[in-house]
Amino acid sequence: RQYKLTAEELLMMFDNQISLLLKVLLTLLKVHDYEHSLYINVLHVLHALSHPSTYVSLNEQKDDHAHDSFLKHVDSLCNDVIKHNVVAQLSSFLRRILQCDSSTKIPKSVLMSSFAHYCLRPVHQFLFNLCFFSTHASIRSNILVTGDSFIESVVLPYLSSSLSSVSSMGSDSPSILFLSLKSLMQFLICVTHGQSAAQLLPLRYLNTTSAHFFMLLPKHFLNHSHLISLLLAYNINLNSFTNTSQLKEFSSKVPVEVLPSTLMSLIENGIDACPLSTLRSVSSFLSSEHRLPIARSHFTYSRLVSLLGDAISLKESSSSSSSNLLDDFDSISSALALHLDKLE
């Protein structure tokens, strides 16, 4: 059975009482035996509550006043999310869906199924919209430190397991997996932007996935320029190439993969392995203005831009030299052919 209720329909049924609607949606997610399609519909409605199109269609406004009204709507929605502890409740539901054990390991069978990806994607889109559209930074801080650590217990294990699945399945990976990964990375980039170094330290300490990704890059991800771009943007916002001393103060046992020197070396090797077309695409993504907030004032940004620029220049130079060699070969071949004709 397919469930296709829209946010607009439910808001009309609940007389635009978003707080009440949120409670009902979260209550449905707590029940263990509903059909998968119902859970997916609930999560799509949740995402739609944070999307501009839903608000505009209900209010039939398309001017600057509508934009300001929508931002107020998102701020109100953020207040409800914090008040009702929505992120922690979503975390509980997703851990159940992902079958995370105490070590936050996600079974491969779960990732082979599309259901988990169809659940994760709208949740990350919902949280991204809250972080992106809200005029208050409190929602980002709340998500970073919320109960049962949503990012630590759900987002990062899912990211690590999904990238491992992509590396093993390659082109056989389901398309929804890539779409879900894209939404996850956009959320991580947005929620970490503008946060203090102290707030980001726990995420830097847990950022082993970036190192593993760039170790696997030469073999499995050379043509995934968008994934490379998103991973680099996330590390820019974390400012991953700085403050080794702060990491060691945070914990006496810092994973070697997250140390700035290690991570920088792995990323540099990954960049060197990429084809020129991938490097140009990644460089364009990081330097272009788009909706994703990237901390271009961070040292990590300037260092990455420098690494990319050097790699691109080197490959362009190498390509030009190869082209000149071919031209020289053609010239020599033509001259030889001419002299052979004269000998005949």
Short mmCIF file of C-alpha atoms in Angstrom, two decimals:
data_model
loop_
_atom_site.label_atom_id
_atom_site.label_comp_id
_atom_site.label_asym_id
_atom_site.label_seq_id
_atom_site.Cartn_x
_atom_site.Cartn_y
_atom_site.Cartn_z
CA ARG A 1 0.00 0.00 0.00
CA GLN A 2 1.26 3.46 -0.93
CA TYR A 3 0.76 6.44 1.36
CA LYS A 4 0.78 9.80 -0.42
CA LEU A 5 -0.47 12.39 2.05
CA THR A 6 1.13 15.78 1.51
CA ALA A 7 2.21 18.37 4.04
CA GLU A 8 -0.33 20.82 2.59
CA GLU A 9 -3.18 18.37 3.14
CA LEU A 10 -2.12 17.59 6.70
CA LEU A 11 -1.62 21.25 7.61
CA MET A 12 -5.16 21.96 6.43
CA MET A 13 -6.45 18.99 8.47
CA PHE A 14 -4.60 20.26 11.56
CA ASP A 15 -5.62 23.88 10.96
CA ASN A 16 -1.96 24.91 10.49
CA GLN A 17 -1.03 23.77 14.00
CA ILE A 18 2.49 22.66 13.18
CA SER A 19 3.38 21.81 16.76
CA LEU A 20 0.47 19.36 16.98
CA LEU A 21 1.26 17.89 13.57
CA LEU A 22 4.88 17.32 14.61
CA LYS A 23 3.71 15.39 17.69
CA VAL A 24 1.50 13.14 15.54
CA LEU A 25 4.26 12.46 12.99
CA LEU A 26 6.75 11.57 15.73
CA THR A 27 4.21 9.30 17.43
CA LEU A 28 3.78 7.36 14.16
CA LEU A 29 7.54 6.86 13.93
CA LYS A 30 7.61 5.29 17.41
CA VAL A 31 5.37 2.39 16.34
CA HIS A 32 7.44 -0.62 15.19
CA ASP A 33 5.02 -2.51 12.96
CA TYR A 34 3.83 -0.03 10.34
CA GLU A 35 4.50 -0.52 6.64
CA HIS A 36 7.70 0.94 5.25
CA SER A 37 5.78 3.19 2.88
CA LEU A 38 4.03 4.87 5.82
CA TYR A 39 7.32 5.73 7.52
CA ILE A 40 8.67 7.13 4.26
CA ASN A 41 5.54 9.23 3.77
CA VAL A 42 5.80 10.60 7.33
CA LEU A 43 9.43 11.61 6.76
CA HIS A 44 8.63 13.25 3.41
CA VAL A 45 5.91 15.29 5.13
CA LEU A 46 8.41 16.30 7.79
CA HIS A 47 10.85 17.48 5.11
CA ALA A 48 8.07 19.35 3.29
CA LEU A 49 7.24 21.31 6.46
CA SER A 50 10.64 23.00 6.13
CA HIS A 51 10.48 23.58 2.37
CA PRO A 52 9.60 26.99 0.85
CA SER A 53 7.25 25.48 -1.76
CA THR A 54 4.90 24.15 0.94
CA TYR A 55 4.60 27.51 2.65
CA VAL A 56 4.18 29.45 -0.60
CA SER A 57 1.50 27.10 -1.91
CA LEU A 58 -0.50 27.50 1.31
CA ASN A 59 -0.17 31.30 1.46
CA GLU A 60 -0.23 32.05 -2.29
CA GLN A 61 2.47 34.70 -1.89
CA LYS A 62 5.50 35.01 -4.12
CA ASP A 63 7.04 38.35 -3.17
CA ASP A 64 9.59 39.61 -0.64
CA HIS A 65 6.92 39.60 2.05
CA ALA A 66 6.38 35.88 1.44
CA HIS A 67 10.12 35.28 1.83
CA ASP A 68 10.20 37.09 5.19
CA SER A 69 7.11 35.22 6.33
CA PHE A 70 8.68 31.90 5.40
CA LEU A 71 11.80 32.69 7.43
CA LYS A 72 9.58 33.44 10.44
CA HIS A 73 7.81 30.15 9.81
CA VAL A 74 11.14 28.27 9.85
CA ASP A 75 12.21 30.01 13.06
CA SER A 76 8.93 28.95 14.65
CA LEU A 77 9.43 25.41 13.35
CA CYS A 78 12.95 25.37 14.84
CA ASN A 79 11.52 26.37 18.22
CA ASP A 80 9.10 23.44 18.03
CA VAL A 81 11.91 21.08 16.99
CA ILE A 82 13.94 22.09 20.04
CA LYS A 83 10.91 22.13 22.37
CA HIS A 84 9.76 18.61 21.40
CA ASN A 85 13.28 17.16 21.19
CA VAL A 86 12.60 16.18 17.58
CA VAL A 87 16.21 15.42 16.63
CA ALA A 88 16.64 12.91 19.46
CA GLN A 89 13.37 11.21 18.49
CA LEU A 90 14.43 11.01 14.85
CA SER A 91 17.76 9.59 16.00
CA SER A 92 15.98 6.85 17.94
CA PHE A 93 13.83 5.93 14.93
CA LEU A 94 16.78 5.87 12.50
CA ARG A 95 18.94 3.76 14.80
CA ARG A 96 16.12 1.23 14.83
CA ILE A 97 15.86 1.31 11.03
CA LEU A 98 19.62 1.04 10.57
CA GLN A 99 19.86 -1.74 13.17
CA CYS A 100 22.87 -0.07 14.80
CA ASP A 101 24.46 -2.15 17.51
CA SER A 102 26.46 -0.80 20.43
CA SER A 103 29.46 -0.19 18.17
CA THR A 104 27.29 1.81 15.72
CA LYS A 105 28.04 -0.76 13.01
CA ILE A 106 25.35 -0.92 10.33
CA PRO A 107 24.67 -4.38 8.81
CA LYS A 108 25.49 -4.64 5.11
CA SER A 109 22.03 -6.13 4.46
CA VAL A 110 20.45 -2.87 5.65
CA LEU A 111 22.53 -0.80 3.24
CA MET A 112 21.73 -3.15 0.35
CA SER A 113 18.06 -2.34 0.90
CA SER A 114 16.71 0.98 -0.37
CA PHE A 115 14.43 1.49 2.63
CA ALA A 116 17.14 2.91 4.91
CA HIS A 117 18.28 5.39 2.26
CA TYR A 118 14.70 6.53 1.60
CA CYS A 119 14.34 7.21 5.33
CA LEU A 120 17.67 8.97 5.84
CA ARG A 121 17.42 11.31 2.87
CA PRO A 122 14.30 13.31 3.90
CA VAL A 123 15.58 13.58 7.49
CA HIS A 124 18.85 15.14 6.31
CA GLN A 125 16.95 17.41 3.90
CA PHE A 126 14.67 18.52 6.74
CA LEU A 127 17.58 19.31 9.06
CA PHE A 128 19.51 21.02 6.25
CA ASN A 129 16.57 23.34 5.57
CA LEU A 130 16.28 24.22 9.26
CA CYS A 131 19.99 25.07 9.45
CA PHE A 132 20.02 26.90 6.13
CA PHE A 133 16.85 29.00 6.40
CA SER A 134 16.69 29.73 10.13
CA THR A 135 17.80 33.22 11.18
CA HIS A 136 18.93 31.85 14.55
CA ALA A 137 22.15 29.82 15.00
CA SER A 138 20.63 28.00 17.99
CA ILE A 139 19.23 25.19 15.83
CA ARG A 140 22.73 24.27 14.58
CA SER A 141 24.11 24.21 18.11
CA ASN A 142 21.12 22.16 19.27
CA ILE A 143 21.68 19.53 16.56
CA LEU A 144 25.40 19.34 17.33
CA VAL A 145 24.86 18.66 21.03
CA THR A 146 21.38 17.10 21.05
CA GLY A 147 20.39 14.09 23.12
CA ASP A 148 21.96 10.72 22.26
CA SER A 149 24.26 12.52 19.80
CA PHE A 150 22.42 12.26 16.48
CA ILE A 151 25.51 12.97 14.35
CA GLU A 152 27.74 10.56 16.26
CA SER A 153 25.25 7.70 16.54
CA VAL A 154 23.45 7.95 13.17
CA VAL A 155 24.98 10.32 10.62
CA LEU A 156 28.66 9.38 10.78
CA PRO A 157 28.13 5.59 10.98
CA TYR A 158 25.77 5.84 8.01
CA LEU A 159 28.30 7.93 6.08
CA SER A 160 31.14 5.49 6.77
CA SER A 161 29.08 2.38 5.97
CA SER A 162 27.59 3.91 2.82
CA LEU A 163 31.00 4.90 1.42
CA SER A 164 32.23 1.37 2.11
CA SER A 165 29.22 0.02 0.21
CA VAL A 166 29.96 2.29 -2.74
CA SER A 167 33.59 1.15 -2.80
CA SER A 168 32.55 -2.52 -2.82
CA MET A 169 29.49 -2.30 -5.14
CA GLY A 170 30.84 0.35 -7.51
CA SER A 171 28.46 1.03 -10.41
CA ASP A 172 25.98 -1.48 -8.94
CA SER A 173 25.29 0.88 -6.01
CA PRO A 174 21.61 2.00 -5.98
CA SER A 175 21.06 5.58 -7.17
CA ILE A 176 19.15 6.42 -3.98
CA LEU A 177 22.37 5.70 -2.03
CA PHE A 178 24.20 8.50 -3.86
CA LEU A 179 21.25 10.86 -3.45
CA SER A 180 21.11 10.10 0.27
CA LEU A 181 24.87 10.60 0.64
CA LYS A 182 24.60 13.95 -1.12
CA SER A 183 21.84 15.11 1.27
CA LEU A 184 23.82 13.87 4.27
CA MET A 185 26.96 15.77 3.25
CA GLN A 186 24.99 18.95 2.52
CA PHE A 187 23.50 18.73 6.01
CA LEU A 188 26.92 18.19 7.64
CA ILE A 189 28.39 21.15 5.74
CA CYS A 190 25.52 23.41 6.77
CA VAL A 191 25.34 22.38 10.44
CA THR A 192 29.09 22.86 10.96
CA HIS A 193 29.33 26.26 9.25
CA GLY A 194 29.95 29.16 11.60
CA GLN A 195 30.42 27.02 14.69
CA SER A 196 33.27 27.62 17.12
CA ALA A 197 36.40 25.47 17.11
CA ALA A 198 35.42 24.13 20.54
CA GLN A 199 31.99 23.01 19.29
CA LEU A 200 33.55 21.27 16.29
CA LEU A 201 36.29 19.42 18.20
CA PRO A 202 34.11 16.30 18.84
CA LEU A 203 33.36 16.03 15.12
CA ARG A 204 37.01 16.52 14.20
CA TYR A 205 37.91 13.75 16.65
CA LEU A 206 35.37 11.46 14.91
CA ASN A 207 36.38 12.46 11.38
CA THR A 208 38.13 9.19 10.51
CA THR A 209 35.81 8.63 7.54
CA SER A 210 37.45 11.44 5.56
CA ALA A 211 40.83 9.73 5.82
CA HIS A 212 39.37 6.37 4.80
CA PHE A 213 37.59 7.97 1.85
CA PHE A 214 40.76 9.57 0.48
CA MET A 215 42.70 6.34 0.98
CA LEU A 216 40.08 4.56 -1.16
CA LEU A 217 39.75 7.43 -3.65
CA PRO A 218 42.42 6.31 -6.20
CA LYS A 219 40.76 2.91 -6.55
CA HIS A 220 37.05 3.59 -6.14
CA PHE A 221 36.11 7.29 -6.30
CA LEU A 222 38.16 8.96 -9.06
CA ASN A 223 35.06 9.86 -11.07
CA HIS A 224 32.90 10.91 -8.12
CA SER A 225 33.81 14.60 -8.26
CA HIS A 226 30.69 15.69 -6.37
CA LEU A 227 31.38 13.36 -3.43
CA ILE A 228 35.01 14.54 -3.34
CA SER A 229 33.83 18.17 -3.37
CA LEU A 230 31.38 17.61 -0.51
CA LEU A 231 33.93 15.76 1.66
CA LEU A 232 36.43 18.57 1.12
CA ALA A 233 33.84 21.26 1.93
CA TYR A 234 32.99 19.43 5.17
CA ASN A 235 36.67 19.37 6.15
CA ILE A 236 36.95 23.07 5.31
CA ASN A 237 34.14 23.89 7.74
CA LEU A 238 35.75 21.67 10.39
CA ASN A 239 39.08 23.41 9.61
CA SER A 240 40.65 19.96 9.70
CA PHE A 241 44.19 21.09 8.87
CA THR A 242 44.68 23.10 12.08
CA ASN A 243 45.02 22.88 15.87
CA THR A 244 46.68 19.54 16.55
CA SER A 245 47.17 20.69 20.16
CA GLN A 246 43.42 21.22 20.65
CA LEU A 247 42.70 17.68 19.45
CA LYS A 248 45.21 16.28 21.92
CA GLU A 249 43.72 18.38 24.72
CA PHE A 250 40.26 17.05 23.83
CA SER A 251 41.43 13.45 24.16
CA SER A 252 44.72 11.77 25.03
CA LYS A 253 44.06 9.12 22.34
CA VAL A 254 43.59 10.96 19.06
CA PRO A 255 43.07 8.65 16.04
CA VAL A 256 46.03 9.07 13.72
CA GLU A 257 43.63 9.49 10.76
CA VAL A 258 42.27 12.80 12.08
CA LEU A 259 45.62 14.45 12.78
CA PRO A 260 46.06 17.45 10.44
CA SER A 261 49.38 16.18 9.04
CA THR A 262 47.95 12.72 8.28
CA LEU A 263 44.72 14.00 6.76
CA MET A 264 46.49 16.62 4.66
CA SER A 265 48.87 14.00 3.29
CA LEU A 266 46.05 11.58 2.42
CA ILE A 267 43.99 14.30 0.75
CA GLU A 268 47.03 15.50 -1.21
CA ASN A 269 47.67 11.95 -2.45
CA GLY A 270 44.02 11.59 -3.39
CA ILE A 271 44.06 14.88 -5.29
CA ASP A 272 47.22 13.86 -7.16
CA ALA A 273 45.51 10.65 -8.28
CA CYS A 274 42.47 12.43 -9.74
CA PRO A 275 42.13 13.06 -13.50
CA LEU A 276 42.25 16.67 -14.67
CA SER A 277 38.50 16.81 -15.35
CA THR A 278 37.72 15.79 -11.76
CA LEU A 279 40.15 18.33 -10.32
CA ARG A 280 38.64 21.15 -12.39
CA SER A 281 35.14 20.17 -11.26
CA VAL A 282 36.16 20.07 -7.57
CA SER A 283 38.03 23.38 -7.81
CA SER A 284 35.04 25.04 -9.47
CA PHE A 285 32.70 23.70 -6.76
CA LEU A 286 34.80 25.04 -3.89
CA SER A 287 35.37 28.47 -5.43
CA SER A 288 31.87 29.10 -6.82
CA GLU A 289 29.12 30.85 -4.90
CA HIS A 290 26.23 28.48 -4.25
CA ARG A 291 23.74 27.69 -1.54
CA LEU A 292 26.15 25.60 0.54
CA PRO A 293 27.93 27.72 3.18
CA ILE A 294 31.68 27.10 2.97
CA ALA A 295 34.08 28.74 5.46
CA ARG A 296 36.47 30.30 2.95
CA SER A 297 38.24 32.26 5.70
CA HIS A 298 39.59 29.01 7.21
CA PHE A 299 43.20 27.96 6.68
CA THR A 300 41.99 24.58 5.41
CA TYR A 301 40.21 26.29 2.50
CA SER A 302 43.28 28.23 1.35
CA ARG A 303 45.47 25.13 1.68
CA LEU A 304 43.07 22.98 -0.35
CA VAL A 305 42.74 25.64 -3.05
CA SER A 306 46.55 25.71 -3.25
CA LEU A 307 46.79 21.90 -3.47
CA LEU A 308 44.13 21.78 -6.19
CA GLY A 309 45.73 24.63 -8.12
CA ASP A 310 49.15 22.97 -8.06
CA ALA A 311 47.72 19.61 -9.15
CA ILE A 312 45.76 21.20 -12.00
CA SER A 313 48.79 23.17 -13.22
CA LEU A 314 50.97 20.06 -13.13
CA LYS A 315 48.48 17.96 -15.09
CA GLU A 316 47.85 20.75 -17.62
CA SER A 317 51.60 21.09 -18.11
CA SER A 318 51.97 17.34 -18.50
CA SER A 319 49.07 17.26 -20.97
CA SER A 320 50.61 20.14 -22.95
CA SER A 321 54.00 18.38 -23.07
CA SER A 322 52.36 15.20 -24.33
CA SER A 323 50.53 17.21 -26.98
CA ASN A 324 53.81 18.84 -28.09
CA LEU A 325 55.47 15.44 -28.31
CA LEU A 326 52.65 14.23 -30.55
CA ASP A 327 53.00 17.33 -32.72
CA ASP A 328 56.76 16.74 -32.98
CA PHE A 329 56.15 13.10 -33.87
CA ASP A 330 53.71 14.11 -36.60
CA SER A 331 56.22 16.62 -38.00
CA ILE A 332 59.03 14.05 -38.02
CA SER A 333 56.75 11.48 -39.65
CA SER A 334 55.77 13.97 -42.37
CA ALA A 335 59.41 14.92 -43.02
CA LEU A 336 60.45 11.28 -43.26
CA ALA A 337 57.60 10.53 -45.63
CA LEU A 338 58.66 13.47 -47.84
CA HIS A 339 62.29 12.32 -47.98
CA LEU A 340 61.25 8.75 -48.72
CA ASP A 341 59.14 10.01 -51.62
CA LYS A 342 62.20 11.83 -53.01
CA LEU A 343 64.35 8.70 -52.68
CA GLU A 344 61.80 6.76 -54.68
#
